[in-house]
GROMACS .gro file of C-alpha atoms in nm:
model
  332
    1MET     CA    1  18.435  -8.952   9.602
    2ARG     CA    2  18.630  -8.914   9.918
    3ASP     CA    3  18.519  -8.848  10.278
    4PHE     CA    4  18.623  -8.489  10.342
    5LEU     CA    5  18.695  -8.327  10.681
    6CYS     CA    6  18.709  -7.960  10.774
    7PRO     CA    7  19.083  -7.875  10.827
    8ASN     CA    8  18.994  -7.663  11.127
    9CYS     CA    9  18.747  -7.871  11.335
   10GLY     CA   10  18.740  -8.208  11.172
   11ASN     CA   11  18.370  -8.196  11.097
   12ARG     CA   12  18.267  -8.383  10.776
   13LEU     CA   13  18.234  -8.185  10.459
   14ALA     CA   14  18.034  -8.258  10.148
   15PHE     CA   15  18.207  -8.209   9.818
   16GLU     CA   16  17.983  -7.904   9.761
   17ASN     CA   17  18.053  -7.721  10.085
   18SER     CA   18  18.201  -7.368  10.082
   19VAL     CA   19  18.137  -7.323  10.454
   20CYS     CA   20  18.190  -7.565  10.739
   21LEU     CA   21  17.854  -7.599  10.912
   22SER     CA   22  18.020  -7.681  11.242
   23CYS     CA   23  18.290  -7.415  11.291
   24GLY     CA   24  18.162  -7.163  11.035
   25ASN     CA   25  18.497  -7.125  10.852
   26ASN     CA   26  18.484  -7.063  10.478
   27VAL     CA   27  18.646  -7.365  10.294
   28GLY     CA   28  18.747  -7.430   9.930
   29PHE     CA   29  18.834  -7.747   9.739
   30ASP     CA   30  19.181  -7.784   9.593
   31LEU     CA   31  19.191  -8.009   9.290
   32ASP     CA   32  19.571  -8.051   9.322
   33THR     CA   33  19.555  -8.195   9.674
   34ARG     CA   34  19.204  -8.341   9.638
   35ASP     CA   35  19.119  -8.183   9.971
   36PHE     CA   36  18.974  -7.873  10.142
   37ALA     CA   37  19.153  -7.568  10.274
   38ILE     CA   38  19.038  -7.294  10.506
   39VAL     CA   39  18.975  -6.960  10.336
   40GLY     CA   40  19.049  -6.670  10.565
   41ALA     CA   41  18.876  -6.334  10.607
   42ASP     CA   42  19.110  -6.184  10.344
   43GLY     CA   43  18.972  -6.428  10.088
   44LEU     CA   44  19.296  -6.630  10.071
   45THR     CA   45  19.371  -6.979  10.196
   46THR     CA   46  19.553  -7.003  10.531
   47VAL     CA   47  19.816  -7.242  10.387
   48GLU     CA   48  20.079  -7.187  10.112
   49PRO     CA   49  20.063  -7.126   9.823
   50PRO     CA   50  19.785  -6.866   9.865
   51ARG     CA   51  19.470  -6.945   9.673
   52ARG     CA   52  19.124  -6.799   9.665
   53ILE     CA   53  18.774  -6.921   9.581
   54CYS     CA   54  18.666  -6.941   9.217
   55SER     CA   55  18.505  -6.632   9.080
   56ASN     CA   56  18.193  -6.839   9.004
   57LEU     CA   57  18.118  -6.886   9.380
   58ASN     CA   58  17.801  -6.684   9.361
   59LEU     CA   59  17.695  -6.755   8.997
   60ALA     CA   60  17.760  -7.130   8.997
   61VAL     CA   61  17.804  -7.204   9.367
   62CYS     CA   62  18.158  -7.311   9.281
   63ASN     CA   63  18.373  -7.388   9.584
   64TRP     CA   64  18.693  -7.472   9.403
   65LEU     CA   65  19.021  -7.288   9.466
   66VAL     CA   66  19.237  -7.101   9.214
   67ALA     CA   67  19.575  -6.945   9.230
   68ALA     CA   68  19.563  -6.601   9.403
   69ASP     CA   69  19.702  -6.437   9.089
   70SER     CA   70  19.478  -6.616   8.838
   71PRO     CA   71  19.396  -6.371   8.558
   72THR     CA   72  19.048  -6.512   8.509
   73GLY     CA   73  18.964  -6.618   8.864
   74LEU     CA   74  18.808  -6.934   8.729
   75CYS     CA   75  18.893  -7.280   8.853
   76ARG     CA   76  18.989  -7.569   8.621
   77SER     CA   77  18.631  -7.688   8.595
   78CYS     CA   78  18.469  -7.348   8.540
   79SER     CA   79  18.732  -7.247   8.292
   80LEU     CA   80  18.627  -7.535   8.065
   81THR     CA   81  18.282  -7.376   8.016
   82ARG     CA   82  18.281  -7.177   7.693
   83THR     CA   83  17.920  -7.066   7.690
   84ARG     CA   84  17.662  -7.011   7.971
   85PRO     CA   85  17.322  -6.842   8.000
   86SER     CA   86  17.309  -6.465   8.005
   87ASP     CA   87  17.276  -6.284   8.336
   88SER     CA   88  16.918  -6.199   8.242
   89ASP     CA   89  16.821  -6.561   8.202
   90LEU     CA   90  16.647  -6.616   8.536
   91THR     CA   91  16.555  -6.975   8.440
   92GLY     CA   92  16.886  -7.071   8.285
   93LEU     CA   93  17.119  -6.941   8.559
   94PRO     CA   94  16.992  -7.172   8.839
   95GLU     CA   95  17.010  -7.462   8.590
   96PHE     CA   96  17.355  -7.356   8.500
   97ALA     CA   97  17.468  -7.380   8.865
   98GLU     CA   98  17.327  -7.735   8.890
   99ALA     CA   99  17.514  -7.837   8.575
  100GLU     CA  100  17.838  -7.691   8.698
  101ALA     CA  101  17.810  -7.891   9.016
  102ALA     CA  102  17.776  -8.210   8.820
  103LYS     CA  103  18.061  -8.107   8.596
  104ARG     CA  104  18.293  -8.063   8.896
  105ARG     CA  105  18.229  -8.415   8.998
  106LEU     CA  106  18.315  -8.525   8.645
  107VAL     CA  107  18.644  -8.322   8.634
  108LEU     CA  108  18.755  -8.453   8.966
  109GLU     CA  109  18.703  -8.816   8.861
  110LEU     CA  110  18.875  -8.767   8.529
  111THR     CA  111  19.169  -8.613   8.714
  112GLU     CA  112  19.187  -8.901   8.963
  113LEU     CA  113  19.186  -9.147   8.684
  114GLY     CA  114  19.474  -8.971   8.521
  115LEU     CA  115  19.282  -8.888   8.198
  116PRO     CA  116  19.416  -8.596   7.997
  117ILE     CA  117  19.205  -8.278   7.998
  118VAL     CA  118  19.325  -8.059   7.719
  119ASP     CA  119  19.135  -7.729   7.702
  120ARG     CA  120  19.033  -7.522   7.397
  121ASP     CA  121  19.303  -7.265   7.460
  122THR     CA  122  19.568  -7.535   7.437
  123ASP     CA  123  19.418  -7.708   7.134
  124PRO     CA  124  19.178  -7.474   6.950
  125GLU     CA  125  19.064  -7.746   6.712
  126HIS     CA  126  19.019  -8.050   6.934
  127GLY     CA  127  19.046  -7.930   7.296
  128LEU     CA  128  18.764  -7.986   7.549
  129CYS     CA  129  18.506  -7.724   7.630
  130PHE     CA  130  18.147  -7.702   7.741
  131ASP     CA  131  17.856  -7.501   7.603
  132LEU     CA  132  17.590  -7.507   7.883
  133LEU     CA  133  17.293  -7.362   7.704
  134SER     CA  134  16.942  -7.258   7.818
  135SER     CA  135  16.665  -7.385   7.597
  136VAL     CA  136  16.415  -7.131   7.725
  137HIS     CA  137  16.423  -6.933   7.400
  138GLU     CA  138  16.587  -7.175   7.150
  139GLN     CA  139  16.620  -7.553   7.089
  140VAL     CA  140  16.937  -7.707   7.236
  141ILE     CA  141  17.055  -8.053   7.145
  142THR     CA  142  17.285  -8.226   7.396
  143GLY     CA  143  17.581  -8.378   7.228
  144HIS     CA  144  17.952  -8.382   7.152
  145ASP     CA  145  18.129  -8.245   6.842
  146ASN     CA  146  18.512  -8.257   6.816
  147GLY     CA  147  18.575  -8.167   7.182
  148VAL     CA  148  18.276  -7.944   7.229
  149ILE     CA  149  18.015  -8.082   7.471
  150THR     CA  150  17.679  -7.914   7.458
  151LEU     CA  151  17.423  -7.962   7.731
  152ASP     CA  152  17.056  -7.852   7.739
  153LEU     CA  153  17.028  -7.697   8.084
  154ALA     CA  154  16.663  -7.809   8.095
  155GLU     CA  155  16.815  -8.135   8.201
  156SER     CA  156  16.883  -7.968   8.534
  157ASP     CA  157  16.506  -7.955   8.601
  158ASP     CA  158  16.397  -8.279   8.776
  159VAL     CA  159  16.046  -8.276   8.642
  160HIS     CA  160  16.152  -8.220   8.281
  161ARG     CA  161  16.424  -8.481   8.301
  162GLU     CA  162  16.197  -8.745   8.460
  163GLN     CA  163  15.934  -8.681   8.197
  164LEU     CA  164  16.196  -8.741   7.928
  165ARG     CA  165  16.322  -9.050   8.106
  166ILE     CA  166  15.976  -9.202   8.113
  167SER     CA  167  15.887  -9.100   7.757
  168MET     CA  168  16.211  -9.253   7.627
  169ASP     CA  169  16.182  -9.563   7.847
  170GLU     CA  170  16.512  -9.507   8.008
  171PRO     CA  171  16.599  -9.676   8.345
  172TYR     CA  172  16.837  -9.387   8.436
  173ARG     CA  173  16.876  -9.024   8.338
  174THR     CA  174  17.080  -8.770   8.541
  175LEU     CA  175  17.289  -8.462   8.476
  176LEU     CA  176  17.601  -8.634   8.581
  177GLY     CA  177  17.506  -8.931   8.357
  178HIS     CA  178  17.477  -8.693   8.061
  179PHE     CA  179  17.824  -8.548   8.127
  180ARG     CA  180  17.974  -8.892   8.165
  181HIS     CA  181  17.821  -9.005   7.837
  182GLU     CA  182  17.936  -8.701   7.638
  183ILE     CA  183  18.288  -8.707   7.782
  184GLY     CA  184  18.291  -9.063   7.668
  185HIS     CA  185  18.270  -8.940   7.309
  186TYR     CA  186  18.565  -8.703   7.372
  187TYR     CA  187  18.779  -8.989   7.511
  188ASN     CA  188  18.671  -9.214   7.225
  189ASP     CA  189  18.862  -8.975   6.999
  190VAL     CA  190  19.151  -8.930   7.243
  191LEU     CA  191  19.205  -9.302   7.343
  192ALA     CA  192  19.072  -9.531   7.077
  193LEU     CA  193  19.099  -9.407   6.715
  194GLU     CA  194  19.468  -9.463   6.631
  195GLY     CA  195  19.689  -9.770   6.592
  196GLU     CA  196  19.637 -10.084   6.791
  197PRO     CA  197  19.364  -9.928   7.017
  198ARG     CA  198  19.160  -9.868   6.698
  199LYS     CA  199  19.187 -10.237   6.600
  200GLN     CA  200  19.076 -10.342   6.954
  201TYR     CA  201  18.797 -10.088   6.952
  202GLU     CA  202  18.656 -10.208   6.621
  203ALA     CA  203  18.683 -10.573   6.723
  204LEU     CA  204  18.452 -10.507   7.017
  205PHE     CA  205  18.246 -10.207   6.925
  206GLY     CA  206  18.237 -10.206   6.550
  207ASP     CA  207  18.326  -9.971   6.266
  208TYR     CA  208  18.351  -9.616   6.403
  209ASP     CA  209  18.309  -9.469   6.058
  210LEU     CA  210  17.959  -9.614   6.000
  211ASP     CA  211  17.718  -9.342   5.877
  212TYR     CA  212  17.593  -9.182   6.201
  213GLN     CA  213  17.292  -9.019   6.062
  214ALA     CA  214  17.169  -9.341   5.898
  215ALA     CA  215  17.226  -9.525   6.224
  216LEU     CA  216  17.033  -9.256   6.414
  217ASP     CA  217  16.742  -9.272   6.173
  218ARG     CA  218  16.735  -9.644   6.187
  219HIS     CA  219  16.748  -9.649   6.570
  220TYR     CA  220  16.452  -9.413   6.606
  221SER     CA  221  16.241  -9.583   6.341
  222GLU     CA  222  16.317  -9.942   6.421
  223GLY     CA  223  16.440  -9.942   6.787
  224ALA     CA  224  16.695 -10.169   6.937
  225PRO     CA  225  16.751 -10.513   6.770
  226GLU     CA  226  16.610 -10.826   6.930
  227GLY     CA  227  16.834 -10.976   7.192
  228TRP     CA  228  17.026 -10.648   7.242
  229THR     CA  229  17.064 -10.704   7.612
  230GLU     CA  230  17.324 -10.973   7.553
  231ASN     CA  231  17.568 -10.737   7.399
  232TYR     CA  232  17.486 -10.380   7.506
  233ILE     CA  233  17.455 -10.189   7.831
  234SER     CA  234  17.154  -9.991   7.696
  235SER     CA  235  16.922  -9.982   7.399
  236TYR     CA  236  17.079  -9.648   7.304
  237ALA     CA  237  17.415  -9.814   7.279
  238THR     CA  238  17.281 -10.030   6.994
  239MET     CA  239  17.259  -9.730   6.763
  240HIS     CA  240  17.626  -9.689   6.658
  241PRO     CA  241  17.964  -9.798   6.778
  242ALA     CA  242  18.036  -9.445   6.893
  243GLU     CA  243  17.720  -9.449   7.119
  244ASP     CA  244  17.806  -9.796   7.241
  245TRP     CA  245  18.153  -9.675   7.358
  246ALA     CA  246  18.010  -9.356   7.513
  247GLU     CA  247  17.750  -9.551   7.709
  248THR     CA  248  17.995  -9.808   7.821
  249PHE     CA  249  18.243  -9.544   7.917
  250ALA     CA  250  17.983  -9.360   8.118
  251HIS     CA  251  17.909  -9.678   8.309
  252TYR     CA  252  18.270  -9.734   8.382
  253LEU     CA  253  18.279  -9.386   8.540
  254HIS     CA  254  17.960  -9.469   8.733
  255ILE     CA  255  18.116  -9.784   8.870
  256ARG     CA  256  18.465  -9.637   8.953
  257ASP     CA  257  18.313  -9.334   9.140
  258THR     CA  258  18.054  -9.538   9.331
  259ILE     CA  259  18.320  -9.795   9.447
  260ASP     CA  260  18.547  -9.509   9.535
  261THR     CA  261  18.275  -9.351   9.755
  262ALA     CA  262  18.197  -9.685   9.908
  263ALA     CA  263  18.561  -9.739   9.999
  264ALA     CA  264  18.583  -9.389  10.151
  265PHE     CA  265  18.301  -9.482  10.395
  266GLY     CA  266  18.408  -9.833  10.468
  267PHE     CA  267  18.167 -10.021  10.245
  268ALA     CA  268  18.446 -10.149  10.011
  269PRO     CA  269  18.816 -10.224  10.069
  270ALA     CA  270  19.049  -9.919  10.097
  271GLY     CA  271  19.241 -10.037   9.794
  272ALA     CA  272  18.937  -9.986   9.576
  273THR     CA  273  18.963  -9.609   9.558
  274VAL     CA  274  19.010  -9.439   9.217
  275ASP     CA  275  19.359  -9.321   9.303
  276LYS     CA  276  19.485  -9.675   9.360
  277PRO     CA  277  19.658  -9.847   9.060
  278LEU     CA  278  19.405 -10.121   8.966
  279ALA     CA  279  19.561 -10.141   8.629
  280GLY     CA  280  19.537 -10.403   8.356
  281SER     CA  281  19.298 -10.687   8.303
  282SER     CA  282  19.335 -10.833   8.658
  283GLY     CA  283  19.263 -10.481   8.793
  284PHE     CA  284  18.942 -10.468   8.606
  285ASP     CA  285  18.844 -10.816   8.732
  286ARG     CA  286  18.891 -10.681   9.081
  287ILE     CA  287  18.676 -10.377   9.009
  288ILE     CA  288  18.387 -10.601   8.888
  289GLU     CA  289  18.435 -10.849   9.176
  290LEU     CA  290  18.380 -10.553   9.406
  291TRP     CA  291  18.099 -10.391   9.204
  292LEU     CA  292  17.854 -10.678   9.165
  293PRO     CA  293  17.775 -10.737   9.531
  294LEU     CA  294  17.801 -10.366   9.608
  295SER     CA  295  17.551 -10.265   9.341
  296TRP     CA  296  17.316 -10.545   9.447
  297ALA     CA  297  17.327 -10.430   9.809
  298LEU     CA  298  17.267 -10.060   9.708
  299ASN     CA  299  16.971 -10.167   9.498
  300MET     CA  300  16.825 -10.353   9.787
  301ILE     CA  301  16.882 -10.044  10.013
  302ASN     CA  302  16.701  -9.818   9.764
  303ARG     CA  303  16.411 -10.061   9.755
  304SER     CA  304  16.397 -10.052  10.132
  305MET     CA  305  16.332  -9.678  10.109
  306GLY     CA  306  16.074  -9.721   9.839
  307HIS     CA  307  16.310  -9.594   9.561
  308GLN     CA  308  16.404  -9.740   9.226
  309ASP     CA  309  16.720  -9.932   9.197
  310LEU     CA  310  17.032  -9.724   9.223
  311TYR     CA  311  17.192  -9.923   8.935
  312PRO     CA  312  16.917 -10.073   8.718
  313PHE     CA  313  17.143 -10.236   8.469
  314VAL     CA  314  17.280 -10.582   8.385
  315LEU     CA  315  17.640 -10.637   8.283
  316PRO     CA  316  17.660 -10.934   8.040
  317PRO     CA  317  17.997 -11.071   7.943
  318ALA     CA  318  18.009 -10.889   7.610
  319VAL     CA  319  17.959 -10.556   7.783
  320LEU     CA  320  18.229 -10.646   8.045
  321GLU     CA  321  18.480 -10.715   7.766
  322LYS     CA  322  18.407 -10.376   7.620
  323MET     CA  323  18.444 -10.212   7.956
  324ARG     CA  324  18.766 -10.401   8.014
  325LEU     CA  325  18.914 -10.239   7.699
  326ILE     CA  326  18.811  -9.892   7.828
  327HIS     CA  327  18.974  -9.976   8.163
  328GLU     CA  328  19.298 -10.090   8.001
  329LEU     CA  329  19.323  -9.786   7.770
  330ILE     CA  330  19.259  -9.549   8.067
  331SER     CA  331  19.511  -9.721   8.288
  332ALA     CA  332  19.774  -9.780   8.024
   0.00000   0.00000   0.00000
């Protein structure tokens, strides 16, 4: 994530800002330029081409810009959402806003990495969309199915999510983490299931066509196999090759975005930002070379504040080789 400045006064802006807290100007984030623009009193940006704030500003606290003549008024992140809570769902709507904020971070990173985002309108059968559903009145299962990512909005509630994290013995559980995991399933289909990438995938992750339900049942009845930490990033990754890929993909996104933010604030070299071409195997080596000391330092900083480790994971050689393949497929 970059270090953003107000175009008017130069005050620092957070990615979520819709108003500069220094000069009071309304601002909006432009995905095309990866930067903020001033929004005038007429609701339009003060620079060409004219744009306006997403129609979800009040509903989802969305600060992204759209074309002034956009027929839907929704930005590229919000337009990917197919289903949301009803206006009468007073529990689900605040959770929806939290989820959309995390999704915007996801969409920005995917865009900066150059990953294709094909929506459901463009590809009705396999395109990407999100069903962000409230589980107040019905059960919702978070998951991915052929381009459709479903999220239980109860995951937006810190207490609920922490209770689940503890009960499932997970070292890490966040909204953004859910999105990064589920989008991993989407890109498993997009990047790795045809031709040579499929062969490389199966050599490292295993047979994608293994019976998923049987693997799920086995995982929850028997748990992770002994010695799993030598080959997997998490116990959940041991369940099925598709979950191994999704977990590893999510961690790749964690690492790239954290290094990107560190570089923006001077804690890592400027060349480490997501928009720099760290392509190929040597590029991946450089990423890990930067990540290992950075993550250690961040963990120690967290401990200094009495918090749990920021990145409570170990990256054994087998996991790094899986992540290397993901990096090479993304940067190809």
